[in-house]
Amino acid sequence: MNTYEVIRASQLTKKYGGVCALDHVDITVKQGEIYGLVGNNGAGKTTFLKMITGQSFPTSGELSILSKTEESEKNKARKRTGSIIETPSFYPKLTVEKNMEYYRIQRGIPGKDTVDNILTVVGLLDAKKKKFDTLSLGMKQRLGLALALMGEPEFLILDEPINGLDPTGIIEIRNLLLKLNREKNITILISSHILTELSNIATTYGFLDKGILIEQITAEKLSEKCNTYLDISVTDTKKYCALLETKLSCDNYKVMPENHIRIFDINKKMEDYSSLAVLNGIGLLSMEEKRIDLENYYMNLIESVNE
Ligand code: ATP
């Protein structure tokens, strides 16, 4: 199947007075992807999402949505997208069904079955007679998703959709997003702080830091880069590192806080690393083989650009 570009940002820049919220950012989201936008507070994630939905406009650069670059065409393309950027407002005393019906009519979406069908997709059909203010946070989030799905979008934009959810709520949203992506072929752009969760679903990542895109990488490539490493803690890191280089010809290591050293490219036996300390009068405090996860990868990336 041919995949097309759902989003292409080229040198996209957004300035708020003296603050550069996005600085010449290039991001491409391809059809079928679950794109995880990762970044600390203030990195520019929401700014980027708002430019896609038309709630904000670039200072310079280009943004194409579903291959459309011209503003009126982009507005048509936006109708083929669904989004949750700020918490959608629902009437607390109205039922789930009435709230959805309100939005269906307001948006001019035909079909009396529409609401029931969407509530079935998000698993809220049984709760349709419940008043909004009696729903759990997870159910409220799913209702938000239901609203974003109205109009059968081919592209979903979600800003921190699992913030504040308990583990059950997180799993529900995760399964729902995977279902929408796999069964309905909906492309999803999702921003999240919760990297472990993002790593369960994202197929591509964009790492933003202070408005700059520091890396865009597929989950597959990232997994190749997330090698195992040896985490070793010794009493004298300086001496141990010197020995690593001279005795074991290893220079692919990193000194971490609290006397830890990360050794990448482990190509010797474990006892070679331990005896290097012990036989040279260095105390060996701990030694463990670990794998870089998304969180570690992100922290290392941020550290390396801010060095
Ligand atoms: P968070 O995770 O905290 O939501 P974010 O990555 O979504 O952060 P943005 O909300 O896009 O970051 O903000 C990026 C930068 O732009 C921040 O420095 C923020 O203070 C600034 N900013 C965002 N919106 C505005 C605005 N309307 N006016 C002025 N500055 C803004």
Coordinates of C-alpha atoms and ligand atoms in Angstrom, one line a residue:
M1 CA 0.0 0.0 0.0
N2 CA 1.3 3.5 -0.9
T3 CA 1.7 5.7 2.1
Y4 CA 1.4 9.4 1.8
E5 CA 2.5 12.3 4.0
V6 CA -0.2 13.4 6.4
I7 CA 1.9 16.2 7.8
R8 CA 5.0 17.9 6.4
A9 CA 6.5 20.8 8.4
S10 CA 9.4 22.5 6.6
Q11 CA 11.5 25.0 8.6
L12 CA 8.4 25.7 10.6
T13 CA 9.0 28.6 13.1
K14 CA 6.7 30.2 15.6
K15 CA 7.7 33.2 17.7
Y16 CA 5.7 34.7 20.6
G17 CA 7.4 38.1 21.0
G18 CA 10.9 37.2 22.1
V19 CA 10.1 33.5 22.7
C20 CA 10.9 31.1 19.8
A21 CA 8.4 28.3 20.5
L22 CA 9.4 26.4 17.4
D23 CA 12.7 27.0 15.6
H24 CA 12.9 25.9 11.9
V25 CA 11.4 22.5 12.6
D26 CA 11.1 19.8 10.0
I27 CA 8.6 17.0 10.8
T28 CA 7.0 14.5 8.6
V29 CA 4.1 12.3 9.7
K30 CA 3.3 9.5 7.3
Q31 CA 0.0 7.9 6.8
G32 CA -0.5 4.9 9.1
E33 CA 2.0 6.0 11.7
I34 CA 1.5 6.6 15.4
Y35 CA 3.9 9.5 15.8
G36 CA 5.1 10.3 19.3
L37 CA 6.0 13.9 19.9
V38 CA 8.3 14.0 22.9
G39 CA 9.6 17.0 24.8
N40 CA 9.8 18.6 28.2
N41 CA 7.5 21.4 29.3
G42 CA 7.8 24.3 27.0
A43 CA 9.5 22.3 24.2
G44 CA 6.9 23.5 21.7
K45 CA 4.7 20.4 21.3
T46 CA 1.3 22.1 21.8
T47 CA 2.4 25.0 19.6
F48 CA 3.1 22.5 16.8
L49 CA -0.2 20.7 17.3
K50 CA -2.1 24.0 17.3
M51 CA -0.6 25.0 14.0
I52 CA -2.0 21.8 12.5
T53 CA -5.5 22.4 13.8
G54 CA -5.4 26.0 12.8
Q55 CA -5.5 27.4 16.3
S56 CA -2.2 29.1 15.7
F57 CA -0.2 30.2 12.7
P58 CA 3.5 30.0 11.8
T59 CA 5.8 33.0 11.9
S60 CA 7.7 31.4 8.9
G61 CA 8.2 28.1 7.2
E62 CA 5.7 25.8 5.6
L63 CA 3.1 23.3 6.9
S64 CA 1.3 21.0 4.6
I65 CA -1.7 19.0 5.9
L66 CA -2.7 15.9 3.8
S67 CA -0.6 17.4 1.0
K68 CA -2.3 20.7 1.0
T69 CA -0.3 23.9 1.6
E70 CA -2.7 26.6 0.6
E71 CA -4.7 27.9 3.6
S72 CA -8.2 27.4 2.2
E73 CA -7.3 23.9 1.1
K74 CA -5.7 23.2 4.4
N75 CA -9.0 24.2 6.1
K76 CA -10.7 21.5 4.1
A77 CA -8.0 19.0 5.0
R78 CA -8.5 19.9 8.7
K79 CA -12.1 18.7 8.4
R80 CA -10.6 15.2 7.8
T81 CA -8.7 15.4 11.1
G82 CA -9.9 15.0 14.7
S83 CA -8.1 16.4 17.7
I84 CA -8.0 16.8 21.5
I85 CA -5.7 19.6 22.4
E86 CA -7.4 21.2 25.3
T87 CA -9.9 19.2 27.4
P88 CA -13.1 19.3 25.3
S89 CA -16.0 21.0 27.2
F90 CA -18.9 18.8 27.9
Y91 CA -22.1 19.7 29.8
P92 CA -21.7 18.1 33.3
K93 CA -25.4 17.5 33.9
L94 CA -26.1 16.1 30.4
T95 CA -25.7 12.4 29.7
V96 CA -22.9 11.0 27.5
E97 CA -25.4 10.5 24.7
K98 CA -26.9 14.0 24.9
N99 CA -23.5 15.6 25.0
M100 CA -22.5 13.7 21.9
E101 CA -25.8 14.4 20.2
Y102 CA -25.3 18.2 20.9
Y103 CA -22.0 18.2 19.1
R104 CA -23.3 16.0 16.2
I105 CA -26.0 18.5 15.5
Q106 CA -23.7 21.5 16.0
R107 CA -21.3 20.1 13.5
G108 CA -24.0 19.1 11.0
I109 CA -23.1 15.5 11.0
P110 CA -25.9 13.4 9.6
G111 CA -27.1 10.0 10.9
K112 CA -29.0 9.2 14.1
D113 CA -26.8 6.1 14.6
T114 CA -23.6 8.1 14.4
V115 CA -23.4 8.7 18.2
D116 CA -24.1 5.0 19.1
N117 CA -21.5 3.8 16.6
I118 CA -18.8 6.1 17.9
L119 CA -19.7 5.2 21.6
T120 CA -19.4 1.6 20.6
V121 CA -15.9 2.2 19.2
V122 CA -14.7 3.9 22.4
G123 CA -16.4 1.4 24.6
L124 CA -18.9 3.8 26.1
L125 CA -22.2 2.5 24.7
D126 CA -23.2 1.0 28.0
A127 CA -22.5 4.3 29.8
K128 CA -24.5 6.5 27.3
K129 CA -27.2 7.3 29.9
K130 CA -24.7 8.4 32.5
K131 CA -24.3 12.0 33.3
F132 CA -20.9 13.4 32.3
D133 CA -20.0 14.5 35.8
T134 CA -20.4 10.9 37.1
L135 CA -17.8 9.5 34.7
S136 CA -14.3 8.4 35.7
L137 CA -11.4 10.4 34.3
G138 CA -10.6 7.5 31.9
M139 CA -14.2 7.5 30.6
K140 CA -14.0 11.3 30.2
Q141 CA -10.9 10.9 28.1
R142 CA -12.6 8.2 26.0
L143 CA -15.5 10.6 25.5
G144 CA -13.1 13.2 24.3
L145 CA -11.7 10.7 21.9
A146 CA -15.3 9.9 20.8
L147 CA -15.8 13.6 20.0
A148 CA -12.5 13.7 18.1
L149 CA -13.7 10.7 16.1
M150 CA -16.9 12.3 15.0
G151 CA -16.8 13.0 11.3
E152 CA -14.7 9.8 10.7
P153 CA -11.2 11.5 10.6
E154 CA -8.3 9.8 8.9
F155 CA -5.9 11.7 11.2
L156 CA -6.0 12.2 15.0
I157 CA -4.0 14.8 16.9
L158 CA -3.9 14.1 20.7
D159 CA -2.1 16.3 23.2
E160 CA -1.2 14.4 26.3
P161 CA -4.2 12.1 26.2
I162 CA -3.2 9.9 29.1
N163 CA -2.3 12.7 31.6
G164 CA -3.7 12.0 35.0
L165 CA -5.1 8.6 34.1
D166 CA -4.7 5.6 36.4
P167 CA -3.1 2.4 35.0
T168 CA -6.5 0.9 33.9
G169 CA -7.4 4.2 32.1
I170 CA -4.0 4.2 30.4
I171 CA -4.4 0.7 29.2
E172 CA -7.9 1.5 27.9
I173 CA -6.7 4.5 25.9
R174 CA -3.6 2.5 24.7
N175 CA -5.8 -0.3 23.3
L176 CA -8.2 2.1 21.8
L177 CA -5.5 4.0 20.0
L178 CA -4.0 0.8 18.7
K179 CA -7.4 -0.4 17.5
L180 CA -8.1 2.9 15.7
N181 CA -4.7 2.8 14.1
R182 CA -4.8 -0.9 13.0
E183 CA -8.5 -1.4 12.2
K184 CA -9.5 2.0 10.9
N185 CA -6.1 2.9 9.6
I186 CA -6.2 6.2 11.4
T187 CA -2.8 8.1 11.6
I188 CA -2.2 9.4 15.0
L189 CA 0.0 12.2 16.2
I190 CA 0.3 12.1 20.0
S191 CA 2.3 14.2 22.4
S192 CA 3.2 12.7 25.8
H193 CA 5.4 13.1 28.7
I194 CA 4.9 9.5 29.7
L195 CA 7.6 7.9 27.6
T196 CA 7.3 4.3 28.8
E197 CA 3.7 4.5 27.7
L198 CA 4.5 6.1 24.4
S199 CA 7.0 3.3 23.7
N200 CA 4.2 0.8 23.8
I201 CA 2.5 2.4 20.7
A202 CA 4.6 4.8 18.8
T203 CA 6.0 3.8 15.4
T204 CA 8.0 7.0 14.9
Y205 CA 9.3 9.6 17.4
G206 CA 10.1 13.3 17.1
F207 CA 12.2 14.7 20.0
L208 CA 11.7 18.4 20.6
D209 CA 13.8 20.5 22.9
K210 CA 13.4 24.2 23.4
G211 CA 11.6 24.6 20.0
I212 CA 14.3 22.6 18.1
L213 CA 13.7 19.1 16.6
I214 CA 16.7 17.3 17.8
E215 CA 15.8 14.0 16.2
Q216 CA 13.1 12.2 14.2
I217 CA 13.5 8.4 14.2
T218 CA 11.4 5.3 13.6
A219 CA 10.7 3.0 16.5
E220 CA 12.6 0.3 14.6
K221 CA 15.7 2.4 14.2
L222 CA 15.4 3.5 17.8
S223 CA 15.2 -0.1 19.0
E224 CA 18.4 -0.9 17.0
K225 CA 20.2 2.1 18.7
C226 CA 18.9 1.1 22.2
N227 CA 21.6 -1.4 22.7
T228 CA 22.4 -3.1 26.0
Y229 CA 25.1 -1.6 28.1
L230 CA 27.0 -2.5 31.2
D231 CA 26.3 -0.3 34.2
I232 CA 29.3 -0.6 36.5
S233 CA 29.9 1.3 39.7
V234 CA 33.4 1.5 41.1
T235 CA 35.2 3.5 43.9
D236 CA 37.6 5.2 41.5
T237 CA 35.9 6.0 38.1
K238 CA 38.9 8.0 36.7
K239 CA 41.3 5.1 37.3
Y240 CA 38.9 2.5 36.0
C241 CA 38.2 4.5 32.8
A242 CA 41.9 4.8 32.2
L243 CA 42.3 1.0 32.6
L244 CA 39.3 0.4 30.3
E245 CA 41.0 2.3 27.6
T246 CA 44.5 0.9 28.0
K247 CA 43.8 -2.7 29.1
L248 CA 40.5 -3.5 27.3
S249 CA 40.8 -1.1 24.4
C250 CA 37.4 0.3 25.2
D251 CA 36.6 3.9 24.6
N252 CA 32.9 3.7 24.1
Y253 CA 31.8 4.5 27.7
K254 CA 30.2 7.3 29.6
V255 CA 30.8 8.4 33.2
M256 CA 27.5 8.9 35.0
P257 CA 26.8 10.5 38.4
E258 CA 27.4 8.6 41.7
N259 CA 30.4 6.6 40.5
H260 CA 28.6 4.8 37.7
I261 CA 30.1 4.1 34.3
R262 CA 28.1 3.0 31.2
I263 CA 30.0 0.8 28.9
F264 CA 28.6 0.3 25.5
D265 CA 29.7 -2.3 22.9
I266 CA 30.2 -5.0 25.5
N267 CA 32.6 -7.2 23.7
K268 CA 34.5 -8.8 26.6
K269 CA 33.5 -11.4 29.2
M270 CA 31.8 -10.0 32.3
E271 CA 34.7 -11.1 34.5
D272 CA 37.1 -9.0 32.4
Y273 CA 35.2 -5.9 33.5
S274 CA 35.0 -6.9 37.1
S275 CA 38.6 -8.1 37.4
L276 CA 39.8 -4.9 35.8
A277 CA 38.6 -3.2 39.0
V278 CA 39.4 -5.9 41.6
L279 CA 42.9 -6.7 40.3
N280 CA 43.9 -3.0 40.3
G281 CA 42.8 -2.1 43.8
I282 CA 39.5 -0.5 42.8
G283 CA 36.4 -1.3 44.7
L284 CA 33.6 -2.9 42.6
L285 CA 30.3 -1.6 44.0
S286 CA 27.8 -3.0 41.5
M287 CA 27.7 -4.3 38.0
E288 CA 24.6 -4.9 35.9
E289 CA 23.7 -5.4 32.2
K290 CA 20.9 -2.9 31.2
R291 CA 19.1 -1.9 28.1
I292 CA 18.6 1.7 27.0
D293 CA 14.9 2.4 27.1
L294 CA 13.1 5.3 25.6
E295 CA 13.4 7.4 28.7
N296 CA 17.2 6.8 28.8
Y297 CA 17.5 7.5 25.2
Y298 CA 15.7 10.7 25.5
M299 CA 17.7 11.9 28.5
N300 CA 21.0 11.1 26.8
L301 CA 19.8 13.0 23.7
I302 CA 18.8 16.1 25.7
E303 CA 22.0 15.9 27.6
S304 CA 24.2 15.7 24.5
V305 CA 22.5 18.7 22.8
N306 CA 22.8 20.8 26.0
E307 CA 26.4 20.0 26.8
Ligands
ATP1 P1 3.9 21.6 27.9 O1 4.3 20.1 27.9 O2 4.2 22.3 29.1 O3 2.5 21.8 27.4 P2 4.8 22.3 25.2 O4 5.9 21.5 24.7 O5 3.4 22.0 24.7 O6 4.8 22.3 26.8 P3 4.2 24.9 24.3 O7 3.0 25.1 25.1 O8 4.1 24.7 22.8 O9 5.2 23.8 24.9 O10 5.1 26.2 24.6 C1 6.4 26.5 23.9 C2 6.9 27.9 24.4 O11 6.0 28.9 23.8 C3 6.9 28.1 25.9 O12 8.0 28.8 26.2 C4 5.6 28.8 26.1 O13 5.7 29.6 27.3 C5 5.5 29.7 24.9 N1 4.1 30.0 24.5 C6 3.1 29.1 24.1 N2 2.0 29.7 23.9 C7 2.2 31.0 24.0 C8 1.4 32.2 23.9 N3 0.1 32.1 23.5 N4 1.9 33.4 24.1 C9 3.2 33.5 24.5 N5 4.0 32.4 24.7 C10 3.5 31.2 24.4

